[in-house]
CSV table of C-alpha atoms in Angstrom, one decimal:
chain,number,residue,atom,x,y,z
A,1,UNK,CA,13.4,11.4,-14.1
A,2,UNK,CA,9.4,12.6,-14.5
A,3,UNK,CA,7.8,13.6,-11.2
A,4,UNK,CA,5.6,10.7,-11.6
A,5,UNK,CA,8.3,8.2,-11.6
A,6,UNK,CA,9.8,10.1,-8.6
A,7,UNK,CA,6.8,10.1,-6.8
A,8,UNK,CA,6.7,5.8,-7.4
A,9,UNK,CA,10.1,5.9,-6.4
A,10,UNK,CA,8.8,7.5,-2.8
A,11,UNK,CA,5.6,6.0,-2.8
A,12,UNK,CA,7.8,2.5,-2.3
A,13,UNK,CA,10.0,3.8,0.0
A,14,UNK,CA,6.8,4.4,1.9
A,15,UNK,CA,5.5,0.8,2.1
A,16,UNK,CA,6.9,-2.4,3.5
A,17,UNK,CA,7.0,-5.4,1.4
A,18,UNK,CA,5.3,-8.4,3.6
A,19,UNK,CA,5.8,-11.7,2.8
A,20,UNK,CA,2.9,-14.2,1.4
A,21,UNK,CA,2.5,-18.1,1.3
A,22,UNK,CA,-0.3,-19.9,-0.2
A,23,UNK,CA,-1.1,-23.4,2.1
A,24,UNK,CA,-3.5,-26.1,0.9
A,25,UNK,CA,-6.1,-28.1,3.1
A,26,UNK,CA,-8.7,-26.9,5.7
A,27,UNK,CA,-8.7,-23.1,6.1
A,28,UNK,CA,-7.0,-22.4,9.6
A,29,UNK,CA,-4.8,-19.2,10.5
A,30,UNK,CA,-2.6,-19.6,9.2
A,31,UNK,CA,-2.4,-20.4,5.5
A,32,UNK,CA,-5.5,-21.2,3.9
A,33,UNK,CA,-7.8,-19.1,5.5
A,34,UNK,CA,-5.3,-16.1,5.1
A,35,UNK,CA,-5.7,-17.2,1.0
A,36,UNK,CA,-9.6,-17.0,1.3
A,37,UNK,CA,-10.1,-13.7,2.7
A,38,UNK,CA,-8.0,-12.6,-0.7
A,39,UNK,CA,-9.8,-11.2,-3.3
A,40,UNK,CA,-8.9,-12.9,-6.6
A,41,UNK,CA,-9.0,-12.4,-10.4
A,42,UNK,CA,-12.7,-13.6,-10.7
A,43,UNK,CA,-13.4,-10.3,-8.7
A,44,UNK,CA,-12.4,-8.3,-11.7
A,45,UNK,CA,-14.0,-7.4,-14.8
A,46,UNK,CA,-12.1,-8.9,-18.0
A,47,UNK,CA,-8.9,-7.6,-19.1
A,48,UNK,CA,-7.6,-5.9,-15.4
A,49,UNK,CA,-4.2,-7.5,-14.6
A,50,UNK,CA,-4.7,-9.2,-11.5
A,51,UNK,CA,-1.1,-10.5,-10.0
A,52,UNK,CA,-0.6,-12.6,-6.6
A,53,UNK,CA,2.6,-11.9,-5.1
A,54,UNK,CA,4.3,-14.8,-3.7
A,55,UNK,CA,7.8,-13.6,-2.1
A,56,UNK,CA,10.3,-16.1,-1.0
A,57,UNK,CA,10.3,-17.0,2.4
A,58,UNK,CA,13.3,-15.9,4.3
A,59,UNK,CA,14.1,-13.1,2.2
A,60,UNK,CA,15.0,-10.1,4.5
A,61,UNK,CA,12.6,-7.1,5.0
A,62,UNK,CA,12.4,-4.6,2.5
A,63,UNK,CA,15.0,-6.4,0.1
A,64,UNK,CA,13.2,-5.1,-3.2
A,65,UNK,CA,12.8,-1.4,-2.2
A,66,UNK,CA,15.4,1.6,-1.4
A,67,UNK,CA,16.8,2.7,1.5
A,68,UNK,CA,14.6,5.5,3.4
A,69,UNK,CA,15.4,9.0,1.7
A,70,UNK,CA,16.3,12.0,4.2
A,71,UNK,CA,13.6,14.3,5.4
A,72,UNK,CA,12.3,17.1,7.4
A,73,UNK,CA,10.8,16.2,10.1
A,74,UNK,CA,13.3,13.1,10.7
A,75,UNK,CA,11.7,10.4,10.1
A,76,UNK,CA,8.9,11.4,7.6
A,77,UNK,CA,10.2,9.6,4.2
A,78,UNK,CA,9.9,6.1,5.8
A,79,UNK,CA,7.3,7.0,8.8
A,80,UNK,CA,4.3,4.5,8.0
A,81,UNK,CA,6.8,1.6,6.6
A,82,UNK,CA,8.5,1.5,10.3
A,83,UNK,CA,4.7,1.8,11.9
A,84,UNK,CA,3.8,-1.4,10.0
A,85,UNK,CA,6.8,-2.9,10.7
A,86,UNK,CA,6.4,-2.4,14.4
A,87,UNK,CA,2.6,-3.9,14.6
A,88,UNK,CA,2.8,-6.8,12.7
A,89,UNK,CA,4.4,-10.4,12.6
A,90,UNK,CA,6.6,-11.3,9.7
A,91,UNK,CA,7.2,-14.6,7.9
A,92,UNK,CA,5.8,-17.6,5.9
A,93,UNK,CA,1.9,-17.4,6.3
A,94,UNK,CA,1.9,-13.7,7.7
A,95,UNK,CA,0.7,-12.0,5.0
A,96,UNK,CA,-0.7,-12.2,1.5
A,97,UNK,CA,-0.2,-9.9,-1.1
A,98,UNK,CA,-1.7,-8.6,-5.0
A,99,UNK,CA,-1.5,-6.3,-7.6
A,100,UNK,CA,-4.3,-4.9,-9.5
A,101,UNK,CA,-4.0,-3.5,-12.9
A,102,UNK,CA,-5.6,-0.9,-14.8
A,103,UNK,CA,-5.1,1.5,-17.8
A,104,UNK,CA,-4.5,4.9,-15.3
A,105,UNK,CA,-3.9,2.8,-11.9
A,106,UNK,CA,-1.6,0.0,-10.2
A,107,UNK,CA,-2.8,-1.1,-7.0
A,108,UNK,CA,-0.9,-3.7,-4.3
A,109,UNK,CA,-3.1,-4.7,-1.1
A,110,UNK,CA,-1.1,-6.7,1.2
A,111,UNK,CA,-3.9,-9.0,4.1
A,112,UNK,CA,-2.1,-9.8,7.0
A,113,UNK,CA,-3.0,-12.0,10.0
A,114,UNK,CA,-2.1,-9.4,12.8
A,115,UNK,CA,-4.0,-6.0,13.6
A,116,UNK,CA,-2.3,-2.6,12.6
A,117,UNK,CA,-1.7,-0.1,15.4
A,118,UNK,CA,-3.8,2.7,13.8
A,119,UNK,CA,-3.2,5.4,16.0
A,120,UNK,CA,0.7,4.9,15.6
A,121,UNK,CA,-0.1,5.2,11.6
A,122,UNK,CA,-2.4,8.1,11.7
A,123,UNK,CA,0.2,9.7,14.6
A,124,UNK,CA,3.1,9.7,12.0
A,125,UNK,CA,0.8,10.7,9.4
A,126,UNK,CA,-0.8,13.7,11.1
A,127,UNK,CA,3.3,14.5,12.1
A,128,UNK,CA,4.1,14.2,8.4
A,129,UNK,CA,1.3,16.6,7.4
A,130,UNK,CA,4.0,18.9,5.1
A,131,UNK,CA,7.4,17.5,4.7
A,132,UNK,CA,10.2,18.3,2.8
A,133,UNK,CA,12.6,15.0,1.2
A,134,UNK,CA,15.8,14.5,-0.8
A,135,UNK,CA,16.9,12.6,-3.3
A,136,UNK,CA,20.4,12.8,-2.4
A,137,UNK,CA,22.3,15.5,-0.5
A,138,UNK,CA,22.8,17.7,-3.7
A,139,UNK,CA,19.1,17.7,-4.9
A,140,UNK,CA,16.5,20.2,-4.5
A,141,UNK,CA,14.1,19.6,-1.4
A,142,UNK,CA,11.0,18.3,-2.7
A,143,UNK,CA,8.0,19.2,-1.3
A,144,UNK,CA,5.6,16.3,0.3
A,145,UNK,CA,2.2,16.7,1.6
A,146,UNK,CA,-0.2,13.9,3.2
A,147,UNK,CA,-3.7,14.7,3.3
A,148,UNK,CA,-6.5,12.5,5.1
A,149,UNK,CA,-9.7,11.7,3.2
A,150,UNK,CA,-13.1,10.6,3.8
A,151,UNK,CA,-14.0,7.1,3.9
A,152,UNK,CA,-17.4,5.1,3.8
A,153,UNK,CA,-15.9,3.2,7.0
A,154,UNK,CA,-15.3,4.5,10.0
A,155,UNK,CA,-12.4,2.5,10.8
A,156,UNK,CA,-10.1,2.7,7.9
A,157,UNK,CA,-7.7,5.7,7.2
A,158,UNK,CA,-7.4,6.9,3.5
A,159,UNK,CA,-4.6,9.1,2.7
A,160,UNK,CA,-3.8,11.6,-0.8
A,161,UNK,CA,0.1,12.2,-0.5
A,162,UNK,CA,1.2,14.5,-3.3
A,163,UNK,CA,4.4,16.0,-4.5
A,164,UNK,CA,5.5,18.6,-5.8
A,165,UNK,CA,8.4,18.9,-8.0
A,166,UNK,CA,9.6,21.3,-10.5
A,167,UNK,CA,6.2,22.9,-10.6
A,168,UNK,CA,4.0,19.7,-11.2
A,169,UNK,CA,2.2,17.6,-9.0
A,170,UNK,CA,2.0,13.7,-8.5
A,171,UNK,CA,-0.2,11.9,-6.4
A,172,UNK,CA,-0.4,8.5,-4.5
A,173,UNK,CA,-2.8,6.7,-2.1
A,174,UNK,CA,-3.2,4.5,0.3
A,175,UNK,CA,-4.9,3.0,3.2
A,176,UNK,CA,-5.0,1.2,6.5
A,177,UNK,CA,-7.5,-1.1,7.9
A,178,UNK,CA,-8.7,-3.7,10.5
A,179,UNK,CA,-11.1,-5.7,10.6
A,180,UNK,CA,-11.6,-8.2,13.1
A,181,UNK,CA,-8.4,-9.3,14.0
A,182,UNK,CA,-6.3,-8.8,10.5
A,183,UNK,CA,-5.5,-6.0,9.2
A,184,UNK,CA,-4.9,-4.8,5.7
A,185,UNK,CA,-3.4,-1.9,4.1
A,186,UNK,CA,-2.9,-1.0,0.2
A,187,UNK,CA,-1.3,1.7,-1.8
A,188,UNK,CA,-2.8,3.0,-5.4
A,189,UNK,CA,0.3,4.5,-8.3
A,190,UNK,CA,-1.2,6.1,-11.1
A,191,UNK,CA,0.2,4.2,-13.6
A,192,UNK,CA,-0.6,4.4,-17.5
A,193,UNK,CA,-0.6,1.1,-19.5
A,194,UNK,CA,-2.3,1.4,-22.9
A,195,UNK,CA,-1.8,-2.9,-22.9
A,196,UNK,CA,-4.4,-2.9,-20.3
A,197,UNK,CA,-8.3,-2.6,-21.8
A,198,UNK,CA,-9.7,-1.6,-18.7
A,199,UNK,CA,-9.3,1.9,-17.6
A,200,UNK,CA,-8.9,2.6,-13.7
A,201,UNK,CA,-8.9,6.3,-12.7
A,202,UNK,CA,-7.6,7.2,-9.1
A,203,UNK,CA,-8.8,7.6,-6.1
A,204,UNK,CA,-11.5,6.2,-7.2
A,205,UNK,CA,-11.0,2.8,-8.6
A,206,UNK,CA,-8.6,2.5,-5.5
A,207,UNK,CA,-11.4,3.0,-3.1
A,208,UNK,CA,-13.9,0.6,-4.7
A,209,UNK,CA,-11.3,-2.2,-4.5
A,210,UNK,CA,-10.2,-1.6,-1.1
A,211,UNK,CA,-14.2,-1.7,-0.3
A,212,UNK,CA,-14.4,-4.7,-1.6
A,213,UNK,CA,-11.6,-6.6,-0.1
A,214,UNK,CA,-12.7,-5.0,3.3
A,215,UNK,CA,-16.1,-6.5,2.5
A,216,UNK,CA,-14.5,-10.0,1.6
A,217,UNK,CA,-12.8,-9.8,5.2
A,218,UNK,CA,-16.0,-9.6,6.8
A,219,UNK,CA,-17.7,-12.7,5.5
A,220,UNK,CA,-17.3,-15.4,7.8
């Protein structure tokens, strides 16, 4: 397997899968309003794959990603997925979900209705600084390390987390967010697709669209 597609393979393990519901008539939490404060394929230029995720309600947490790998510290592999887990509500009209497309970058942003408990996520983060994980129990250690970056807002936290297998390096990103009272939190694969016309390069095109749905949360 390439140490991108391993570092995919973590990056999931990483990130809980929410579940999103689309309600029509007057906005009102939730539902409608949670669809509103989504940013949507008009928010793209032409030819970026825009994709709303619409997961079945009932099915069980974490269904379409793999069990937690082992690590050292205890805990690290699956850290931020059990933090999210803990903070928020689950079910029909929780959450809201999309993936973004481009030529060098996949992104999924997942809105939710509840707050995240930021100091829990940046806690495990900072614990999970350097971290070593396994595959299975006869694979090499490979080496994991979760670095925090700047941000233009105060109040979100932006992490690099790279490994490092076999001598090459792969990176991933993502971020956690409130504002007001939702919260929102989104992780960027760099992800080649020569079908795709529009070239995304990372962390870059991952910050400008995490910008943006931060400033569509704002608006009123």
């Amino acid at each position: 397997m390439r140490a991108a597609s391993k570092a995919v393979v973590i990056a999931v393990a990483m990130v809980v899968s929410l579940s999103g519901c689309a309600v029509e008539g007057t906005p009102t939490w939730p539902g409608a309003r949670l669809d509103a404060t989504l940013l949507t394929a008009e928010d793209f230029p032409p030819g970026v794959r825009f994709d709303r995720v619409l997961e079945q309600p009932g099915t069980p947490d974490g269904a379409d990603r793999p069990p937690a790998m082992e690590s050292e510290p205890e805990g690290c592999a699956d850290g931020l997925t059990k933090d999210i887990a803990a903070s928020v509500d689950r079910g029909p009209g929780s959450s809201a979900k999309y993936n973004v497309s481009y030529d060098g970058a996949r992104i999924v942003m997942t809105i939710l209705v509840a707050a995240l408990d930021l100091r829990r996520l940046e806690a495990t983060a900072t614990r999970c600084e350097l971290y070593v994980t396994y595959f299975d129990k006869a694979s090499d250690p490979i080496l994991m390390t979760t670095t925090k970056m700047e941000s233009s807002r105060p109040q979100s936290l932006i992490y690099q987390q790279t490994m490092q297998l076999h001598g090459e390096e792969s990176s991933v990103y993502f971020t956690f967010e409130n504002i007001g009272e939702s919260g929102m939190f989104g992780i960027a694969f760099p992800t080649p697709d020569s079908t795709i016309s529009v070239k995304g390069s990372l962390p870059q095109t991952f910050l400008d669209v995490t910008a943006k749905q931060a400033e569509r949360l704002r608006q009123p």
